[in-house]
mmCIF file of C-alpha atoms in Angstrom:
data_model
loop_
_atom_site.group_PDB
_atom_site.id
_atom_site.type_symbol
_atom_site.label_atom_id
_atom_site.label_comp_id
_atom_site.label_asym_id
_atom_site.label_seq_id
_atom_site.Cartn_x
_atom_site.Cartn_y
_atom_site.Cartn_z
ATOM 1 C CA UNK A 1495 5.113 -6.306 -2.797
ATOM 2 C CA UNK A 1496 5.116 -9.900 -2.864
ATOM 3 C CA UNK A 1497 7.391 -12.416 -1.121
ATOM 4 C CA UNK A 1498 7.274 -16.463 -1.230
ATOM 5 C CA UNK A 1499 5.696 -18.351 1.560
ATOM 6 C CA UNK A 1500 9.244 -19.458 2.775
ATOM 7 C CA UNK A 1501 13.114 -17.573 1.722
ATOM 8 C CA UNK A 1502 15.552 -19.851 0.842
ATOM 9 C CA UNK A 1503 19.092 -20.840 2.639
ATOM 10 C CA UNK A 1504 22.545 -20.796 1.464
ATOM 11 C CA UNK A 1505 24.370 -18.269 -0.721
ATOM 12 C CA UNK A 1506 22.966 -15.669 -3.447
ATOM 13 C CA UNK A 1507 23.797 -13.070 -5.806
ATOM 14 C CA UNK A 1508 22.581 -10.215 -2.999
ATOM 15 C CA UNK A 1509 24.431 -7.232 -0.846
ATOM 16 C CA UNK A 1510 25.131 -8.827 2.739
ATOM 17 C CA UNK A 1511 23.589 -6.135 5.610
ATOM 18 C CA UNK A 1512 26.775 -4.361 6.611
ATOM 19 C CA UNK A 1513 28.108 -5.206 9.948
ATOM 20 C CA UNK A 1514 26.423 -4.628 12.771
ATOM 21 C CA UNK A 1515 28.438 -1.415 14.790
ATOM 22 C CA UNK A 1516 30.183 -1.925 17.970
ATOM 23 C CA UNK A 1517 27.885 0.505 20.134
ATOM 24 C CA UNK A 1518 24.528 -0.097 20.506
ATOM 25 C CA UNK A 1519 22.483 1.242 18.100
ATOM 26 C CA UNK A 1520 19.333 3.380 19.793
ATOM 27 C CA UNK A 1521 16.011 2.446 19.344
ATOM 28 C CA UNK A 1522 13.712 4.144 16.879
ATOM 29 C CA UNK A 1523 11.116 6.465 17.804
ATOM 30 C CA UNK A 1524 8.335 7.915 16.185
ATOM 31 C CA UNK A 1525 9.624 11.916 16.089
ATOM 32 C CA UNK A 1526 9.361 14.832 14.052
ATOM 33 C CA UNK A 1527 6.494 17.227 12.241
ATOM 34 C CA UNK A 1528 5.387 14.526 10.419
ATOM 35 C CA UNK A 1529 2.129 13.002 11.143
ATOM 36 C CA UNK A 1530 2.173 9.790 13.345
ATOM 37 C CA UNK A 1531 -0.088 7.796 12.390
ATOM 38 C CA UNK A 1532 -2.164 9.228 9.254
ATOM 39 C CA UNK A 1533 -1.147 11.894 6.657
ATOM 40 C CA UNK A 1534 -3.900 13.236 4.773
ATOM 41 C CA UNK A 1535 -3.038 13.451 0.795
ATOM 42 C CA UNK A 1536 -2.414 17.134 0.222
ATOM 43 C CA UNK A 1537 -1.734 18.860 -2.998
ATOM 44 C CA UNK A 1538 2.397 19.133 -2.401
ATOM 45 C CA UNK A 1539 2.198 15.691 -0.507
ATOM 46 C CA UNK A 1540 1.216 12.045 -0.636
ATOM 47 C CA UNK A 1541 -1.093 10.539 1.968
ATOM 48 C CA UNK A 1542 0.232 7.774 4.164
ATOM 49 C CA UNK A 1543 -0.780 5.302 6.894
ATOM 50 C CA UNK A 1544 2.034 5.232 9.287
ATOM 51 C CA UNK A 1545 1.661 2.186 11.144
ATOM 52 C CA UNK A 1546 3.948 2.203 14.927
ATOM 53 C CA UNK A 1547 4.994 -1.225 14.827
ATOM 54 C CA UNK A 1548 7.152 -2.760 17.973
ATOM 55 C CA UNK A 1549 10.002 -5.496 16.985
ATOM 56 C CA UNK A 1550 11.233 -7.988 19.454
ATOM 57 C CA UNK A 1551 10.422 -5.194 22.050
ATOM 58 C CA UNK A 1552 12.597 -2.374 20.502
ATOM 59 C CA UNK A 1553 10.490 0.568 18.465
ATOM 60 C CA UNK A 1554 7.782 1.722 17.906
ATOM 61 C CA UNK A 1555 9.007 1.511 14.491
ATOM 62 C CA UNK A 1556 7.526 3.206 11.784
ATOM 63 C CA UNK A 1557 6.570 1.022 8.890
ATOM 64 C CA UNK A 1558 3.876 2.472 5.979
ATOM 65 C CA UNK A 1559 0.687 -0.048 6.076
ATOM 66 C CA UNK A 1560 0.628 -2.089 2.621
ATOM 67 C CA UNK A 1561 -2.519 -3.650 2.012
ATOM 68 C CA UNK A 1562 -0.617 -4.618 -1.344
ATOM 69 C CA UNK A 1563 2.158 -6.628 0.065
ATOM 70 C CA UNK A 1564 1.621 -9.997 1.637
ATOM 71 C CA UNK A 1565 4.320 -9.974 3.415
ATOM 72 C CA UNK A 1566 6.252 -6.827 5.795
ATOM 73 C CA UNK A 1567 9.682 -5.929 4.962
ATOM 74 C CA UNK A 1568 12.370 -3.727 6.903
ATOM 75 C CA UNK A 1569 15.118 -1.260 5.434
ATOM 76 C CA UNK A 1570 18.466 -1.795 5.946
ATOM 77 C CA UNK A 1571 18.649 1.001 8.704
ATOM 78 C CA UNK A 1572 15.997 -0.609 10.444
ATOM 79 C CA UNK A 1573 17.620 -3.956 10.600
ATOM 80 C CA UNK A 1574 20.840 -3.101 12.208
ATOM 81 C CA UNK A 1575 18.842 -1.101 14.767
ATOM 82 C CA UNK A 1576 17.778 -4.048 15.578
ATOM 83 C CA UNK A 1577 21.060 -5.706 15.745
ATOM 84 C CA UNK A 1578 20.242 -7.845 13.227
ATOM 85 C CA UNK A 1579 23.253 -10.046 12.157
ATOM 86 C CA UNK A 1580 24.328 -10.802 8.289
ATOM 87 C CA UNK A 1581 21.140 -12.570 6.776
ATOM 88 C CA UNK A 1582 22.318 -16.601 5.998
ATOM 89 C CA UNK A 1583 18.681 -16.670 4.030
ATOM 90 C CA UNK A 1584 17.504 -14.596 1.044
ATOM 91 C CA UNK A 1585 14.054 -14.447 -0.854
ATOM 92 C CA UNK A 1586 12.554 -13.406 -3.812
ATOM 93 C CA UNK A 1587 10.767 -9.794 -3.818
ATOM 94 C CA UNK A 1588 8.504 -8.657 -6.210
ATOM 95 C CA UNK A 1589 7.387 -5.497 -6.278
ATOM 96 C CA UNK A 1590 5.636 -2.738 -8.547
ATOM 97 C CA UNK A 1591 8.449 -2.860 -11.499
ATOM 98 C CA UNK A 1592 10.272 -5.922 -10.886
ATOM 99 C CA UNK A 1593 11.832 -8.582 -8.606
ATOM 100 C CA UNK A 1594 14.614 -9.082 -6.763
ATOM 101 C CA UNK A 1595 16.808 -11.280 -4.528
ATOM 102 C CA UNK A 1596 17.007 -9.678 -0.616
ATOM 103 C CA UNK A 1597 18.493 -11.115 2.594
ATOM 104 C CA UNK A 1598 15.974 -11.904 4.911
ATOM 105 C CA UNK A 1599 16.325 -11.326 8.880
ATOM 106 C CA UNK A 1600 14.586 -13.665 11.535
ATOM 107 C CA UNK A 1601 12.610 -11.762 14.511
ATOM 108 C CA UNK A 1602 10.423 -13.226 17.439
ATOM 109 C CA UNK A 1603 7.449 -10.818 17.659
ATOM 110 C CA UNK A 1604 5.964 -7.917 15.704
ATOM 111 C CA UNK A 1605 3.087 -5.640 18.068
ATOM 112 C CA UNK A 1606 0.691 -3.281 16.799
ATOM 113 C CA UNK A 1607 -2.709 -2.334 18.086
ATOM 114 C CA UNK A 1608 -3.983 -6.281 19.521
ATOM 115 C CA UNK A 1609 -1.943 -7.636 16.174
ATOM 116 C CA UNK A 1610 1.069 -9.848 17.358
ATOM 117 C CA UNK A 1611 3.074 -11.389 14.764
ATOM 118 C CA UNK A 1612 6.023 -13.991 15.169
ATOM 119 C CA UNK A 1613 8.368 -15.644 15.112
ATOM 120 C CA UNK A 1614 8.870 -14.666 11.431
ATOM 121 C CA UNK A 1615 11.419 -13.892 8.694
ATOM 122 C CA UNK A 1616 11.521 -10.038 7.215
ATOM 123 C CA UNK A 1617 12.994 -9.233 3.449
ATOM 124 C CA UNK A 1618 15.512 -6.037 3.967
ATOM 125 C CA UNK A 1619 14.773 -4.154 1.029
ATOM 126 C CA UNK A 1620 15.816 -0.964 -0.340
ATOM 127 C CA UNK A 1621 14.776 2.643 1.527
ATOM 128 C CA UNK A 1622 11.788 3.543 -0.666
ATOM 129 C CA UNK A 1623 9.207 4.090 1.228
ATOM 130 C CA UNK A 1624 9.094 8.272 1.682
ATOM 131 C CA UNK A 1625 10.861 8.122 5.538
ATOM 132 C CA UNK A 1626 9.378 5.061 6.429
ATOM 133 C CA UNK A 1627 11.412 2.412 8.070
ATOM 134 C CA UNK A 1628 9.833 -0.754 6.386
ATOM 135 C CA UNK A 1629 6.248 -1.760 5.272
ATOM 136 C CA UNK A 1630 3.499 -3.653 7.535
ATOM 137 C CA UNK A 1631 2.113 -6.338 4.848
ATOM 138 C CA UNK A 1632 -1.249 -7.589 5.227
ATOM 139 C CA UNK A 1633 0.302 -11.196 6.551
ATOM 140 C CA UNK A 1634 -1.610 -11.112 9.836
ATOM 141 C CA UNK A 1635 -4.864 -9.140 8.412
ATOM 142 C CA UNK A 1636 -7.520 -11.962 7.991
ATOM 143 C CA UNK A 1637 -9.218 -11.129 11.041
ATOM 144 C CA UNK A 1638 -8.722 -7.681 11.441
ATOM 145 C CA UNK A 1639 -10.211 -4.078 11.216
ATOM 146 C CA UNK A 1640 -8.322 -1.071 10.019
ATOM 147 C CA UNK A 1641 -9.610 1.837 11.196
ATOM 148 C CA UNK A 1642 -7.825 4.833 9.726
ATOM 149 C CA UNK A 1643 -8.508 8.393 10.401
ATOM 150 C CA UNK A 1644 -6.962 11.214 8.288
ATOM 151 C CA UNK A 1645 -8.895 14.064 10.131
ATOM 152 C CA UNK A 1646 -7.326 13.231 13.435
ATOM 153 C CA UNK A 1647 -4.467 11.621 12.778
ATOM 154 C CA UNK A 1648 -5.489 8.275 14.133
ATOM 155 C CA UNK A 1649 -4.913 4.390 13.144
ATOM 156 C CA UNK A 1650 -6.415 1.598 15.089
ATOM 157 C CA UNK A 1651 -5.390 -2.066 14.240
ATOM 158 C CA UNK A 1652 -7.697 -4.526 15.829
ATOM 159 C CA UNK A 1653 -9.930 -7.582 16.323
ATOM 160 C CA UNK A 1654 -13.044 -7.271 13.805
ATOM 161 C CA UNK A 1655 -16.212 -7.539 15.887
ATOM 162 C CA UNK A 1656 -18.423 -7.145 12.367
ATOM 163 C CA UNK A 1657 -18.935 -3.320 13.066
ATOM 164 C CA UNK A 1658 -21.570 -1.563 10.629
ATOM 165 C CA UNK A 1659 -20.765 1.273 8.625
ATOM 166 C CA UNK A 1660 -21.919 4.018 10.315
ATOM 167 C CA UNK A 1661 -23.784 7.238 9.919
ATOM 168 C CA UNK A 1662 -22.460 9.445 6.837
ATOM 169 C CA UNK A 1663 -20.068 6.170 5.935
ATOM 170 C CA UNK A 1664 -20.313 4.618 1.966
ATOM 171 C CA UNK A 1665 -19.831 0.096 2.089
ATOM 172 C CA UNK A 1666 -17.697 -0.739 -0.440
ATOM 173 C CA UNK A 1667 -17.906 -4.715 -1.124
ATOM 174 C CA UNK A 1668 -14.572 -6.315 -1.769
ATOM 175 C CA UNK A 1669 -13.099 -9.675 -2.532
ATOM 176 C CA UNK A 1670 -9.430 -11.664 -2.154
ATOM 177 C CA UNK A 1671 -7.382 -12.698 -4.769
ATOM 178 C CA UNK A 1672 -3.931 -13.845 -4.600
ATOM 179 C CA UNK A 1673 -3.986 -14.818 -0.897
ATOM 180 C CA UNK A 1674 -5.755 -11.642 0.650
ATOM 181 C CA UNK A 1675 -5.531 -9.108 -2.200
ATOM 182 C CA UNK A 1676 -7.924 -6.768 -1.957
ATOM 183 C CA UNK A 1677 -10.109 -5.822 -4.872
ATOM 184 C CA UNK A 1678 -13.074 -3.461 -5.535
ATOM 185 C CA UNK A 1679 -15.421 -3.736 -8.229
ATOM 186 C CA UNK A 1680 -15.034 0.013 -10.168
ATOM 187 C CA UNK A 1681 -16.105 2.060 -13.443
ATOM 188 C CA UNK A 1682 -13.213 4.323 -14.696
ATOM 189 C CA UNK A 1683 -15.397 6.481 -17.131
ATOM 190 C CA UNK A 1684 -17.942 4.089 -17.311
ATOM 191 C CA UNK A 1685 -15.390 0.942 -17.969
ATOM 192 C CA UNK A 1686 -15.849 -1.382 -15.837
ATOM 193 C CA UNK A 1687 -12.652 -2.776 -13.461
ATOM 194 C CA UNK A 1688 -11.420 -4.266 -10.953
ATOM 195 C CA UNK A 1689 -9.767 -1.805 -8.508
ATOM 196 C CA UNK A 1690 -7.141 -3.068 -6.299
ATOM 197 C CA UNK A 1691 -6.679 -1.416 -2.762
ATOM 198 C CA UNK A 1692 -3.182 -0.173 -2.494
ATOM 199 C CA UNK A 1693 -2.433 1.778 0.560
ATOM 200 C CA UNK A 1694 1.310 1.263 -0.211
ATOM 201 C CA UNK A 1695 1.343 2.801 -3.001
ATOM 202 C CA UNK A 1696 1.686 6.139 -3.881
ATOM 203 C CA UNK A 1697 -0.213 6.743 -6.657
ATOM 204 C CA UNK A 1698 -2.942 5.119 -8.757
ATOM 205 C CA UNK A 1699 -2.203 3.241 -11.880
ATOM 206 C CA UNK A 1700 -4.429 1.630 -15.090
ATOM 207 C CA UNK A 1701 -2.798 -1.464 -16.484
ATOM 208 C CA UNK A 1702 -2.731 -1.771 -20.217
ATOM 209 C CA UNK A 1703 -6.266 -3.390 -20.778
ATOM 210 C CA UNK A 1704 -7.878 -0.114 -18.711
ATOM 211 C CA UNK A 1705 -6.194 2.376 -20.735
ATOM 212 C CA UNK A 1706 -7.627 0.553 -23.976
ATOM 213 C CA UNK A 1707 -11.162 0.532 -23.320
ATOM 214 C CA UNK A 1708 -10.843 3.981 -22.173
ATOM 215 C CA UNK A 1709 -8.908 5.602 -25.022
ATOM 216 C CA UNK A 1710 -9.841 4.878 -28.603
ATOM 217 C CA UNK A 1711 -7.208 7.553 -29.675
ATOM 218 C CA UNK A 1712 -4.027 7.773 -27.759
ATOM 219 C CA UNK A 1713 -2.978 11.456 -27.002
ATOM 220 C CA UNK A 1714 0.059 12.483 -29.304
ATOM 221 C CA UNK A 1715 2.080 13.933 -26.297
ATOM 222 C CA UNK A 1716 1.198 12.166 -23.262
ATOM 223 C CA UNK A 1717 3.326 13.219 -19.878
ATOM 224 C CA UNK A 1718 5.957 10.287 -19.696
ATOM 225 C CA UNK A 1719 6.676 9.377 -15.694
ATOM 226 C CA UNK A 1720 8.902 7.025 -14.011
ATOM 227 C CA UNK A 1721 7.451 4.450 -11.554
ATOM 228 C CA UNK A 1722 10.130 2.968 -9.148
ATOM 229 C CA UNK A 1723 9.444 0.141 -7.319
ATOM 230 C CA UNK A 1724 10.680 -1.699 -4.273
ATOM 231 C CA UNK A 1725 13.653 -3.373 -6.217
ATOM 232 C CA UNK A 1726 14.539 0.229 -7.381
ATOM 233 C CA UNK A 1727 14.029 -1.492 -11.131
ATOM 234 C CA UNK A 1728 12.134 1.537 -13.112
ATOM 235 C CA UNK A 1729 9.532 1.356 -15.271
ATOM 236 C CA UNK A 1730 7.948 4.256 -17.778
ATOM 237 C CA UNK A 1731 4.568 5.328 -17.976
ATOM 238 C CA UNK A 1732 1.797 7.925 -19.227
ATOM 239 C CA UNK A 1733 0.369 10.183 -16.855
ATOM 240 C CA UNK A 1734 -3.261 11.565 -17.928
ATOM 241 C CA UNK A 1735 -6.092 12.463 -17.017
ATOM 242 C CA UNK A 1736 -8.396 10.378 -16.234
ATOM 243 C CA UNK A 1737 -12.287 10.539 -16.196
ATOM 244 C CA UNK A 1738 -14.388 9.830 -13.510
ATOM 245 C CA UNK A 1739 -13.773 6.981 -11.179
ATOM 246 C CA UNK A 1740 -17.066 5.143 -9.330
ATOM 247 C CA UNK A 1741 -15.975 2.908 -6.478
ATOM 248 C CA UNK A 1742 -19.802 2.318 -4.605
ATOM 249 C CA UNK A 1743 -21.188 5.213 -4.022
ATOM 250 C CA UNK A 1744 -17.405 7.530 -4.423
ATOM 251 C CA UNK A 1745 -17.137 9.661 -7.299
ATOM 252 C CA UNK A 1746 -13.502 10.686 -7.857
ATOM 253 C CA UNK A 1747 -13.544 13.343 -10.251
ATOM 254 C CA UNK A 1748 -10.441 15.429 -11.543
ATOM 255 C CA UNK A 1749 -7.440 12.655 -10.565
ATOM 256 C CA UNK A 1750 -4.741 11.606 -12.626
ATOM 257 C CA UNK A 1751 -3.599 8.077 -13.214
ATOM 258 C CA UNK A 1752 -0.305 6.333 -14.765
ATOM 259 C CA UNK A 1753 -0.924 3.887 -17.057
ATOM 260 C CA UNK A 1754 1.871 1.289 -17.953
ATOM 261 C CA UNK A 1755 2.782 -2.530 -18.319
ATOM 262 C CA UNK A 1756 4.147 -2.669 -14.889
ATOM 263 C CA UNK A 1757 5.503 -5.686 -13.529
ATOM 264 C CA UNK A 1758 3.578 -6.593 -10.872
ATOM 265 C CA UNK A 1759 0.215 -6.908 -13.103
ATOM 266 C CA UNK A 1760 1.657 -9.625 -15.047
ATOM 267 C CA UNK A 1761 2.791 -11.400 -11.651
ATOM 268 C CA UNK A 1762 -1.190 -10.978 -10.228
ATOM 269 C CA UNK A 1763 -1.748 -12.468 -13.951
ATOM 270 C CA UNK A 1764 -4.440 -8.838 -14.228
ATOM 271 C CA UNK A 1765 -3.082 -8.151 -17.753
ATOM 272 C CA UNK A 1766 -6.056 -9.465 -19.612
ATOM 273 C CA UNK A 1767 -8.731 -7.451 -18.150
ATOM 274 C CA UNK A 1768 -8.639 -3.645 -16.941
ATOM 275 C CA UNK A 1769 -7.422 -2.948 -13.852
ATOM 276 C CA UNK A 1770 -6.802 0.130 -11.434
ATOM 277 C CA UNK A 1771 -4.707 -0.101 -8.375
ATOM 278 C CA UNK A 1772 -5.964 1.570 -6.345
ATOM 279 C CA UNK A 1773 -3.217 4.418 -3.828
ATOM 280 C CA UNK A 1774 -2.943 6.463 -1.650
ATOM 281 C CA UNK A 1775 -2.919 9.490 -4.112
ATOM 282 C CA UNK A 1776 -7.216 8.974 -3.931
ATOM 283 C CA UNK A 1777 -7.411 6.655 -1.169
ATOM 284 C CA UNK A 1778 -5.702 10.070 1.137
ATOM 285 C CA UNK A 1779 -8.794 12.497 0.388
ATOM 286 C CA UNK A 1780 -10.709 10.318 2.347
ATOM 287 C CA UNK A 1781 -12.078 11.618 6.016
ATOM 288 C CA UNK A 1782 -12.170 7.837 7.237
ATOM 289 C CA UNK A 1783 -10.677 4.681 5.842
ATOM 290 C CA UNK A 1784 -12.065 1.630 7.532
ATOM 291 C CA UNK A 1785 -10.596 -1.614 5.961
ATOM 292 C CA UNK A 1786 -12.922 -4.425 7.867
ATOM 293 C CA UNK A 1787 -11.168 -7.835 6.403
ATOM 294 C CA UNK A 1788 -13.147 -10.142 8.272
ATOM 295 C CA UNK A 1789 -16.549 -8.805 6.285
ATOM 296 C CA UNK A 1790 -14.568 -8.048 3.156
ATOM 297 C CA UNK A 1791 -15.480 -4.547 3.309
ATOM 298 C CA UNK A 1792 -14.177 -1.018 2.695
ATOM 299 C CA UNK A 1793 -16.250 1.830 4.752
ATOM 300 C CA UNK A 1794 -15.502 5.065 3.557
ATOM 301 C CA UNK A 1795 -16.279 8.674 5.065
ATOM 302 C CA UNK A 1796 -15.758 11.893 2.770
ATOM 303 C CA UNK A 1797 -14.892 15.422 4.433
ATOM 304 C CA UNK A 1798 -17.005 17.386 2.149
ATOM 305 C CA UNK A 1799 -19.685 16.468 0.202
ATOM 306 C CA UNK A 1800 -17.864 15.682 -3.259
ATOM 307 C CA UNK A 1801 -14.168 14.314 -3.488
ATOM 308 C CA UNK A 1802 -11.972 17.287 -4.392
ATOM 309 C CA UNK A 1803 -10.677 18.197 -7.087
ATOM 310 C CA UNK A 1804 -6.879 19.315 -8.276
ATOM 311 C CA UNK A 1805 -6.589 23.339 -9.288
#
């Protein structure tokens, strides 16, 4: 998800937030079966960092962590527990399959881990993010380790202090584009690509270019899938098979990916050369996902010795 640096005032063609109820609207708490923090990719489930993020002192609200978007974003739910009045501003968000214009909503402080955020402005954007109450963009990231631990349902957000990997860890080496995206240099059956790391998003895709290189004869029948994005725009693709995928020393062997002409490659201006993002669909059979941004590295921890495989 991307949003401009600043939303712009005055009227546009958007919904208004409805009106903010009479009675005090509780705050949110982190409840249920659900994992808190980390959910582990499992076979009838997608993985997901739950990040519990405290706004202008109500919450912990729970917002999915999105090293994708540059920006965080709230539902509309989450705004009016807030008490959030009609937005005056709106902004452009573009996400996945297409952009959109959204009110935006002005709040003083955002708190997770030693991560304080504010004053800022946050899009409110449709409820698409699998019981999540917003996303946590990488906006306040440039100094920071993610530590996240699917095994024990752990996330720390902090301060890097240039940690080495550690015992039984892979280094993946990555580099920014687009004002902090990250990106991984990858083979996808021995094409080489650029893989972007997407912990917002569900599952893995190939842009056009990939699926070229890699298929010389397109299958007669491939598995047709919609991909909804953030501004609920849909876009179609192919779901197949893919061969093996190398990211350092991580063999991923038996995934799927969804190739398509999504929106948001043409935005990053990766149509020309072949390109994986990168979710949480692979990213979620990881033991340990450390995200060090400071050292522009990805330290990774398997729980077995190979990545596993689907039946």
């Amino acid at each position: 998800m991307v949003v401009p640096e600043a939303p712009t005032q005055g009227s546009a063609p958007v919904q208004p937030l409805p009106a903010v109820p009479a009675e005090p609207v509780p705050e949110v708490t982190v409840e249920g079966k659900e994992p808190r923090f980390v959910a582990p990719t499992r076979r009838d489930r997608i993985g997901r960092i739950w990040a519990p993020v405290m706004i202008d002192g109500k919450g912990p609200f729970r917002l999915v962590l999105d090293t994708g978007a540059n920006h965080s974003a709230l539902t509309t739910a989450s705004a009016l527990a807030l008490g959030a009045p009609n937005a005056e501003a709106t902004t452009v968000v573009t996400g996945l399959t297409g952009s959109a214009v959204v009110p935006v909503i002005s709040v003083s402080s955002m708190e997770v881990g030693d991560l304080l955020l504010g004053p800022t402005t946050l899009p409110v954007v449709a409820d698409v993010f699998g019981g999540a109450q917003g996303v946590l963009g990488r906006e306040g990231f440039a100094s920071r380790r993610i530590f996240a631990d699917f095994a024990h349902d752990k996330l720390v957000i902090a301060r890097s202090h240039d940690q080495r990997a550690g015992v039984g860890f892979s280094v993946v080496r990555l580099y920014e584009i687009g004002g902090g995206l990250l990106i991984a240099e990858a083979r996808v059956g021995g094409i080489r690509c650029k893989a972007v790391i997407d912990t917002g998003s569900q599952e893995s895709i190939g842009n056009p270019a990939l699926r070229t290189a890699l298929i010389r004869r397109p299958p007669r029948r491939p598995a047709h899938t919609d991909v909804t994005g953030v501004t609920l725009e849909v876009q179609t693709g192919d779901y197949l098979a893919a061969p093996n995928i190398e990211i350092g020393d991580l063999v991923v062997r038996g995934a799927h990916l969804t190739f398509g002409d999504m929106y948001l490659f043409e935005h990053w201006k990766l149509m020309d050369v072949p390109v994986l993002l990168l979710g949480m669909d692979v990213l979620g059979h990881l033991d340990v996902l450390i995200i060090d941004y400071k050292m522009h590295e990805m330290q990774i921890r398997l729980a077995h010795d190979r990545f596993p495989t689907p039946d």
